[in-house]
Amino acid sequence: MARPRILVVGAGFAGVGCVRRLERRLVPGEAEITLVTPFSYQLYLPLLPQVAAGVLTPQSVAVSLRRSRRHRTRIVPGGAIGVDTDAKVCVVRKITDEIVNEPYDYIVLAAGSVTRTFDIPGLVEHARGMKTLAEAAYVRDHVIAQLDLADASQDEEERASRLQFVVVGAGYAGTETAACLQRLTTNALKQYPRLDPKLIKWHLIDIAPKLMPELGDKLGLDALEILRRRGIEVSLGVSIAEATAERVTFTDGRVLPCRTLIWTAGVAASPLIAALGAETVRGRLAVTPELSLRGSDGVFALGDAAAVPDLAKGDGAVCPPTAQHAMRQGRTMADNLIATLRGMPLVPYEHKDLGLVVDLGGRDAVSKPFGIELKGLPAQVVARGYHWSALRTNVAKTRVLTNWMLNAIAGDDFVRTGFQLRSPATLKDFEYTDAYLSPEQVRAHTAATVIRH
């Protein structure tokens, strides 16, 4: 009798958490596990701002899948571009651009999310994201390049535009990105004696009325005070109306000469979800508390791609797209798959909030572990301790800790690698948002391949 085939799509916190638990708890030979991912690593997303600032190297937050797996999972190097739930086939575009079918008995959709954009003139052409390792590396090179070009320029207008930086989105990603990169440019001034410190200006804007409202009023105000004390101009209730290569127009009418626009204003579920043609909640796949898709046999979803009911809050609330939820859902997902294989009842996903941590660089941080409000150095110790402990492998923990120590002792470096210098750098170039098939294309593809074979 053939072994059941479990196909996991995505190697983020949710997907890897599910696979690792399956490897530990399944009896050898009980099922075949396949993981579909374009990269051979799990990205530790919360530390990307520190990669952009050069505090951490890209390799230190790219946790190897080969090193941590137990040699029971087949890894397909590619991205899922469609799913035919009737035929039980996932369509995969391999990194060679070859399109193949991966049949399954059970599929776990942990495809994650992409940067959410809006119909703002010039946004997708000129904004840069902070969702992938390539984007973080690009943003670092770009920011340092602006300092180099401003230092070399004899044109005062050009110099002013290169030294204005705008980050849209005052959530965790945007706030930490603005804070870490502002610290980098401030520390860089010793290397650029010709630059006027007053010309370097970071702007953090958000249409929301509060900075990181999840922190609560007190810690939110503490974070706001830290940012403004460091010279970051925070504008709430404001977004951008238009972006060009050399300026940004705010919705309040301000026009800033600016050549760096970083967009972190929320996330949207992977476009793969639309390829299913199933019910969604705010773009995320509607699933049961047990993480299964109603009406589809053997289909499960979790993490940023799924609207998982938040049983702790009730009233129709769904879990926010955070790493903390994704990791825990991955474990519940694995347990429910094993229960399905063994004919046992499934368990709903429930959680207890562990709190929040926000690393603002240096000794600046705000944290709320188990409801205890902290700021400054104690908050920084909690924030970095949490991130360090969440890294899956000892190699990754050693690299991150070594990087932190080196940065604390030797300070920042301002090397521009140039790896992405001539590469397209729009959001879709880094996040491949136009690579997916429609439900009709998926069905036509699977029907054609079944006929051929």
Coordinates of C-alpha atoms in Angstrom, one line a residue:
M1 CA 0.0 0.0 0.0
A2 CA 1.3 3.4 -1.0
R3 CA 2.3 5.8 1.8
P4 CA 0.2 8.9 2.2
R5 CA 1.8 12.0 0.5
I6 CA 2.0 15.2 2.6
L7 CA 2.9 18.2 0.6
V8 CA 3.9 21.4 2.5
V9 CA 4.1 24.6 0.5
G10 CA 6.3 27.3 1.9
A11 CA 9.4 27.3 4.2
G12 CA 8.5 30.1 6.5
F13 CA 7.8 29.8 10.2
A14 CA 4.6 27.9 9.7
G15 CA 5.8 25.5 7.0
V16 CA 9.1 24.6 8.6
G17 CA 7.5 24.3 12.1
C18 CA 5.0 21.8 10.6
V19 CA 7.7 19.8 8.8
R20 CA 10.1 19.6 11.7
R21 CA 7.3 18.3 14.0
L22 CA 6.2 15.8 11.4
E23 CA 9.8 14.5 11.1
R24 CA 10.0 14.0 14.8
R25 CA 6.6 12.4 15.4
L26 CA 5.8 10.3 12.4
V27 CA 6.8 6.7 12.5
P28 CA 9.4 6.0 9.7
G29 CA 7.5 4.9 6.6
E30 CA 4.2 6.3 7.9
A31 CA 4.0 9.1 5.3
E32 CA 6.1 10.8 2.6
I33 CA 6.9 14.5 3.3
T34 CA 7.6 16.9 0.5
L35 CA 8.5 20.6 1.0
V36 CA 8.1 23.1 -1.9
T37 CA 10.3 26.2 -1.5
P38 CA 12.3 28.3 -3.9
F39 CA 15.1 28.8 -1.4
S40 CA 17.1 26.3 0.7
Y41 CA 16.7 28.3 3.9
Q42 CA 14.1 29.6 6.3
L43 CA 14.3 33.3 6.6
Y44 CA 14.1 34.7 10.1
L45 CA 12.0 37.7 9.0
P46 CA 12.0 39.8 12.2
L47 CA 15.7 40.4 12.0
L48 CA 15.7 41.8 8.4
P49 CA 15.9 45.4 9.5
Q50 CA 19.2 44.5 11.2
V51 CA 20.4 42.9 7.9
A52 CA 19.5 46.2 6.1
A53 CA 21.5 48.1 8.7
G54 CA 24.5 45.8 8.5
V55 CA 24.3 44.7 12.1
L56 CA 23.7 41.1 10.9
T57 CA 25.0 39.4 7.8
P58 CA 22.4 37.9 5.4
Q59 CA 23.7 34.4 6.0
S60 CA 23.0 34.7 9.7
V61 CA 19.2 35.1 9.3
A62 CA 19.0 32.5 6.4
V63 CA 18.6 29.3 8.5
S64 CA 19.6 26.3 6.4
L65 CA 16.9 23.7 5.7
R66 CA 19.4 21.0 4.9
R67 CA 21.2 21.4 8.2
S68 CA 18.1 21.2 10.3
R69 CA 16.0 18.5 8.6
R70 CA 16.2 14.8 9.5
H71 CA 16.7 13.6 5.9
R72 CA 13.1 12.4 5.7
T73 CA 11.7 15.4 3.7
R74 CA 12.1 15.7 0.0
I75 CA 12.7 19.4 -0.9
V76 CA 11.5 20.6 -4.3
P77 CA 13.4 23.8 -5.3
G78 CA 10.6 26.0 -6.7
G79 CA 7.5 27.9 -6.0
A80 CA 3.9 26.7 -6.1
I81 CA 1.9 28.7 -8.7
G82 CA -1.4 26.9 -8.5
V83 CA -3.4 24.1 -6.8
D84 CA -6.1 21.8 -8.3
T85 CA -7.9 20.6 -5.2
D86 CA -10.1 18.3 -7.2
A87 CA -7.2 16.5 -8.9
K88 CA -5.1 16.8 -5.8
V89 CA -2.2 18.3 -7.7
C90 CA 0.0 21.3 -6.9
V91 CA 1.6 23.0 -9.9
V92 CA 5.2 24.0 -9.2
R93 CA 7.5 26.3 -11.1
K94 CA 11.1 25.0 -10.4
I95 CA 14.0 27.4 -10.1
T96 CA 14.9 26.3 -13.7
D97 CA 11.4 27.6 -14.8
E98 CA 10.4 24.0 -15.5
I99 CA 6.7 23.5 -14.6
V100 CA 5.9 20.2 -12.8
N101 CA 3.0 18.6 -11.1
E102 CA 3.3 17.5 -7.5
P103 CA 0.5 15.1 -6.5
Y104 CA -0.6 14.9 -2.9
D105 CA -3.0 13.3 -0.5
Y106 CA -2.7 16.1 2.0
I107 CA -1.5 19.6 1.2
V108 CA -0.4 22.2 3.8
L109 CA -0.6 25.8 2.4
A110 CA 1.9 27.8 4.3
A111 CA 2.8 30.1 1.4
G112 CA 3.1 33.2 3.6
S113 CA 2.5 36.7 2.4
V114 CA 3.7 39.5 0.1
T115 CA 3.9 43.2 0.6
R116 CA 0.5 44.8 0.4
T117 CA 0.3 47.7 -2.1
F118 CA -2.4 50.2 -3.1
D119 CA -3.3 52.1 -6.3
I120 CA -1.0 55.0 -5.6
P121 CA 0.7 56.6 -8.6
G122 CA 4.4 55.6 -8.8
L123 CA 4.3 53.3 -5.8
V124 CA 5.1 49.9 -7.4
E125 CA 7.7 51.5 -9.6
H126 CA 9.7 53.4 -7.0
A127 CA 9.0 51.8 -3.6
R128 CA 11.2 49.2 -2.1
G129 CA 10.0 46.5 0.3
M130 CA 11.5 44.7 3.3
K131 CA 10.0 41.3 2.9
T132 CA 12.9 39.2 1.4
L133 CA 16.6 38.8 2.0
A134 CA 17.3 40.3 -1.4
E135 CA 15.2 43.4 -0.6
A136 CA 17.1 43.9 2.7
A137 CA 20.5 43.6 0.9
Y138 CA 19.3 46.0 -1.8
V139 CA 18.0 48.6 0.6
R140 CA 21.3 48.5 2.5
D141 CA 23.3 49.1 -0.7
H142 CA 20.9 51.8 -1.9
V143 CA 21.0 53.8 1.4
I144 CA 24.8 53.7 1.5
A145 CA 24.9 54.6 -2.2
Q146 CA 22.8 57.7 -1.5
L147 CA 25.4 58.8 1.1
D148 CA 28.2 58.2 -1.4
L149 CA 26.5 60.1 -4.2
A150 CA 25.5 63.0 -2.0
D151 CA 29.0 63.3 -0.7
A152 CA 30.3 63.4 -4.3
S153 CA 27.7 65.8 -5.7
Q154 CA 28.2 69.5 -6.2
D155 CA 24.4 70.1 -6.7
E156 CA 22.7 71.1 -3.5
E157 CA 19.3 70.0 -4.7
E158 CA 20.5 66.6 -5.6
R159 CA 22.3 66.3 -2.3
A160 CA 19.2 67.2 -0.4
S161 CA 17.1 64.7 -2.2
R162 CA 19.5 61.9 -1.7
L163 CA 19.6 62.5 2.1
Q164 CA 15.9 62.3 2.7
F165 CA 14.5 58.9 3.4
V166 CA 10.9 57.9 3.8
V167 CA 9.5 54.7 5.4
V168 CA 5.8 54.1 5.0
G169 CA 4.2 51.9 7.7
A170 CA 4.6 52.4 11.4
G171 CA 4.1 48.8 12.4
Y172 CA 6.9 46.6 13.6
A173 CA 8.7 46.1 10.3
G174 CA 8.5 49.8 9.3
T175 CA 9.4 51.2 12.8
E176 CA 12.4 48.9 13.2
T177 CA 13.6 49.5 9.7
A178 CA 13.5 53.3 10.1
A179 CA 15.2 53.1 13.5
C180 CA 18.0 50.7 12.4
L181 CA 18.7 52.5 9.2
Q182 CA 18.6 56.0 10.8
R183 CA 21.2 54.7 13.3
L184 CA 23.3 53.5 10.4
T185 CA 23.2 56.9 8.6
T186 CA 23.9 58.8 11.8
N187 CA 26.9 56.6 12.6
A188 CA 28.1 57.0 9.0
L189 CA 28.6 60.7 9.3
K190 CA 32.2 60.3 10.6
Q191 CA 33.0 58.7 7.3
Y192 CA 31.4 61.6 5.3
P193 CA 32.8 64.8 6.8
R194 CA 31.5 66.8 3.8
L195 CA 27.9 66.0 4.6
D196 CA 25.8 68.3 6.7
P197 CA 24.2 66.2 9.5
K198 CA 21.1 68.5 9.3
L199 CA 20.4 67.4 5.7
I200 CA 20.0 63.7 6.7
K201 CA 16.4 63.2 7.5
W202 CA 14.3 60.1 8.1
H203 CA 10.5 60.2 7.9
L204 CA 8.2 57.4 9.3
I205 CA 4.6 57.8 8.2
D206 CA 1.4 55.8 8.7
I207 CA -2.2 56.4 8.0
A208 CA -3.0 55.0 11.4
P209 CA -3.5 57.4 14.3
K210 CA -1.0 55.5 16.6
L211 CA 2.4 54.0 16.4
M212 CA 2.3 50.2 16.8
P213 CA -1.1 50.2 18.6
E214 CA -0.6 46.6 19.7
L215 CA 2.0 47.9 22.3
G216 CA -0.6 49.9 24.1
D217 CA -0.7 53.6 24.7
K218 CA 2.2 53.9 27.2
L219 CA 4.8 51.8 25.3
G220 CA 3.6 53.2 22.0
L221 CA 4.3 56.7 23.3
D222 CA 7.7 55.6 24.7
A223 CA 8.6 54.2 21.3
L224 CA 7.5 57.4 19.6
E225 CA 9.6 59.5 22.1
I226 CA 12.7 57.4 21.3
L227 CA 12.3 57.8 17.6
R228 CA 11.7 61.6 17.8
R229 CA 14.6 62.1 20.2
R230 CA 16.8 60.4 17.6
G231 CA 15.7 62.8 14.9
I232 CA 13.2 60.6 13.1
E233 CA 10.2 62.7 12.0
V234 CA 7.1 60.6 12.7
S235 CA 3.8 61.6 10.9
L236 CA 0.6 59.7 11.8
G237 CA -2.6 60.0 9.9
V238 CA -0.6 60.5 6.8
S239 CA 0.3 58.3 3.7
I240 CA 1.7 59.0 0.3
A241 CA -0.3 60.4 -2.6
E242 CA 2.3 60.0 -5.3
A243 CA 5.9 58.8 -5.8
T244 CA 8.5 59.6 -8.5
A245 CA 12.2 58.8 -8.8
E246 CA 13.1 62.0 -7.0
R247 CA 10.2 63.1 -4.8
V248 CA 7.4 61.8 -2.6
T249 CA 4.1 63.7 -2.2
F250 CA 2.3 63.1 1.1
T251 CA -1.5 63.1 1.5
D252 CA -1.3 66.2 3.7
G253 CA 0.2 68.1 0.7
R254 CA 3.9 68.1 1.6
V255 CA 6.3 67.3 -1.2
L256 CA 9.7 66.0 -0.2
P257 CA 12.7 65.7 -2.5
C258 CA 13.5 62.0 -1.9
R259 CA 15.1 59.1 -3.7
T260 CA 14.5 56.4 -1.1
L261 CA 10.9 55.2 -0.4
I262 CA 10.6 52.0 1.7
W263 CA 7.1 50.5 1.8
T264 CA 6.2 48.3 4.8
A265 CA 2.5 49.2 5.0
G266 CA 1.1 45.8 5.8
V267 CA 1.1 42.4 4.1
A268 CA -1.3 40.4 1.8
A269 CA -1.7 36.7 1.5
S270 CA 0.4 35.0 -1.2
P271 CA -1.2 35.3 -4.6
L272 CA -1.3 31.5 -4.6
I273 CA -4.4 31.7 -2.4
A274 CA -6.4 33.3 -5.2
A275 CA -5.5 30.3 -7.5
L276 CA -7.7 28.1 -5.3
G277 CA -10.8 30.1 -5.9
A278 CA -11.9 29.3 -2.4
E279 CA -13.5 31.5 0.3
T280 CA -11.2 34.1 1.8
V281 CA -11.3 36.6 4.7
R282 CA -9.5 39.8 3.9
G283 CA -7.6 37.9 1.2
R284 CA -6.6 35.1 3.5
L285 CA -7.9 31.6 3.1
A286 CA -10.9 30.9 5.4
V287 CA -10.1 27.8 7.5
T288 CA -11.6 26.1 10.5
P289 CA -10.0 26.4 14.0
E290 CA -8.4 23.0 13.1
L291 CA -6.7 24.7 10.1
S292 CA -8.6 22.7 7.4
L293 CA -10.3 24.2 4.4
R294 CA -14.1 23.5 4.4
G295 CA -15.3 21.5 1.4
S296 CA -11.9 20.5 0.2
D297 CA -10.5 17.1 1.1
G298 CA -7.0 17.0 2.5
V299 CA -6.4 20.8 2.2
F300 CA -5.0 22.7 5.2
A301 CA -3.7 26.3 5.5
L302 CA -2.0 28.3 8.2
G303 CA 0.3 31.3 8.8
D304 CA 0.0 34.5 6.9
A305 CA -1.9 32.7 4.1
A306 CA -4.8 31.7 6.3
A307 CA -7.5 33.5 8.3
V308 CA -7.2 31.2 11.4
P309 CA -10.0 31.9 13.9
D310 CA -8.6 33.5 17.1
L311 CA -10.4 31.6 19.8
A312 CA -8.8 33.6 22.5
K313 CA -10.5 36.8 21.3
G314 CA -13.7 35.3 19.8
D315 CA -16.3 37.4 18.0
G316 CA -15.0 36.3 14.5
A317 CA -11.5 37.6 15.1
V318 CA -8.7 36.0 13.2
C319 CA -5.0 35.6 14.3
P320 CA -2.7 38.4 13.1
P321 CA 0.0 37.4 10.5
T322 CA 2.9 37.2 13.0
A323 CA 5.8 34.9 13.4
Q324 CA 4.6 33.9 16.9
H325 CA 1.3 32.6 15.6
A326 CA 2.9 30.9 12.5
M327 CA 5.3 28.9 14.6
R328 CA 2.6 27.7 16.9
Q329 CA 0.2 26.9 14.1
G330 CA 2.9 24.9 12.4
R331 CA 3.0 22.6 15.5
T332 CA -0.8 22.3 15.7
M333 CA -0.9 21.6 12.0
A334 CA 1.6 18.7 12.3
D335 CA -0.4 17.2 15.2
N336 CA -3.6 17.4 13.2
L337 CA -2.0 15.7 10.2
I338 CA -0.8 12.9 12.3
A339 CA -4.2 12.6 14.0
T340 CA -5.8 12.5 10.5
L341 CA -3.5 9.6 9.4
R342 CA -4.2 7.7 12.6
G343 CA -8.0 8.3 12.6
M344 CA -8.0 10.5 15.7
P345 CA -9.9 13.7 16.3
L346 CA -8.3 17.0 15.4
V347 CA -7.6 19.8 17.9
P348 CA -8.3 23.5 17.3
Y349 CA -5.5 26.1 17.3
E350 CA -5.5 28.0 20.6
H351 CA -2.8 30.3 22.0
K352 CA -1.7 32.3 24.9
D353 CA -0.1 35.7 24.0
L354 CA 3.6 35.8 25.0
G355 CA 3.9 39.5 24.4
L356 CA 5.7 41.8 21.9
V357 CA 9.3 42.9 21.3
V358 CA 10.5 45.9 19.3
D359 CA 14.3 46.4 18.7
L360 CA 15.1 50.0 17.8
G361 CA 18.8 49.5 17.5
G362 CA 21.6 50.1 19.9
R363 CA 20.2 50.2 23.5
D364 CA 16.8 51.4 22.3
A365 CA 13.9 49.0 22.5
V366 CA 10.4 48.5 23.9
S367 CA 9.1 45.1 25.0
K368 CA 6.0 43.7 26.6
P369 CA 6.8 40.1 27.7
F370 CA 3.8 38.5 29.4
G371 CA 2.2 41.9 29.8
I372 CA 5.2 43.5 31.6
E373 CA 6.1 46.8 30.0
L374 CA 9.8 47.5 29.5
K375 CA 11.9 50.0 27.6
G376 CA 15.6 50.8 27.1
L377 CA 18.3 48.2 27.9
P378 CA 16.0 45.7 29.7
A379 CA 13.7 45.7 26.8
Q380 CA 16.6 45.2 24.4
V381 CA 17.8 42.2 26.4
V382 CA 14.4 40.7 26.2
A383 CA 14.0 41.5 22.5
R384 CA 17.3 40.0 21.4
G385 CA 17.0 37.1 23.8
Y386 CA 13.6 36.2 22.3
H387 CA 14.9 36.4 18.7
W388 CA 18.1 34.4 19.6
S389 CA 16.1 31.6 21.3
A390 CA 13.7 31.4 18.3
L391 CA 16.5 30.7 15.8
R392 CA 16.2 27.0 15.0
T393 CA 19.9 25.9 14.7
N394 CA 22.9 26.3 16.8
V395 CA 24.8 27.5 13.8
A396 CA 22.3 30.4 13.3
K397 CA 22.4 31.3 17.0
T398 CA 26.2 31.4 16.9
R399 CA 26.3 33.6 13.8
V400 CA 23.7 36.0 15.1
L401 CA 25.3 36.3 18.6
T402 CA 28.8 36.8 17.0
N403 CA 27.4 39.5 14.7
W404 CA 25.8 41.3 17.6
M405 CA 29.0 41.2 19.6
L406 CA 31.2 42.3 16.7
N407 CA 28.8 45.3 16.0
A408 CA 28.9 46.3 19.7
I409 CA 32.7 46.2 19.7
A410 CA 33.7 47.4 16.3
G411 CA 30.7 49.5 15.3
D412 CA 28.9 49.7 11.9
D413 CA 30.6 49.2 8.6
F414 CA 29.5 51.1 5.4
V415 CA 30.5 48.7 2.7
R416 CA 28.3 48.8 -0.4
T417 CA 28.5 45.4 -2.1
G418 CA 26.9 46.3 -5.4
F419 CA 25.4 42.8 -5.8
Q420 CA 22.0 44.3 -6.9
L421 CA 23.4 47.3 -8.6
R422 CA 22.0 46.6 -12.1
S423 CA 19.1 44.4 -11.1
P424 CA 15.4 45.4 -11.4
A425 CA 14.3 46.3 -7.9
T426 CA 10.5 46.7 -7.9
L427 CA 8.3 44.9 -5.4
K428 CA 7.2 42.3 -8.0
D429 CA 10.8 41.6 -9.1
F430 CA 11.8 40.6 -5.5
E431 CA 8.5 39.0 -4.5
Y432 CA 7.5 37.3 -7.8
T433 CA 3.9 38.4 -7.4
D434 CA 3.1 38.0 -11.2
A435 CA 4.2 34.3 -11.4
Y436 CA 0.9 32.6 -10.4
L437 CA -1.9 30.9 -12.4
S438 CA -5.6 31.6 -12.3
P439 CA -7.9 28.8 -11.1
E440 CA -8.9 28.2 -14.8
Q441 CA -5.3 28.0 -15.9
V442 CA -4.5 25.5 -13.1
R443 CA -7.4 23.2 -14.1
A444 CA -6.5 23.5 -17.8
H445 CA -2.9 22.6 -17.0
T446 CA -3.6 19.6 -14.8
A447 CA -6.2 18.3 -17.3
A448 CA -3.7 18.6 -20.2
T449 CA -0.9 16.9 -18.3
V450 CA -3.1 14.0 -17.1
I451 CA -4.2 13.4 -20.8
R452 CA -0.5 13.4 -21.9
H453 CA 0.6 11.0 -19.3

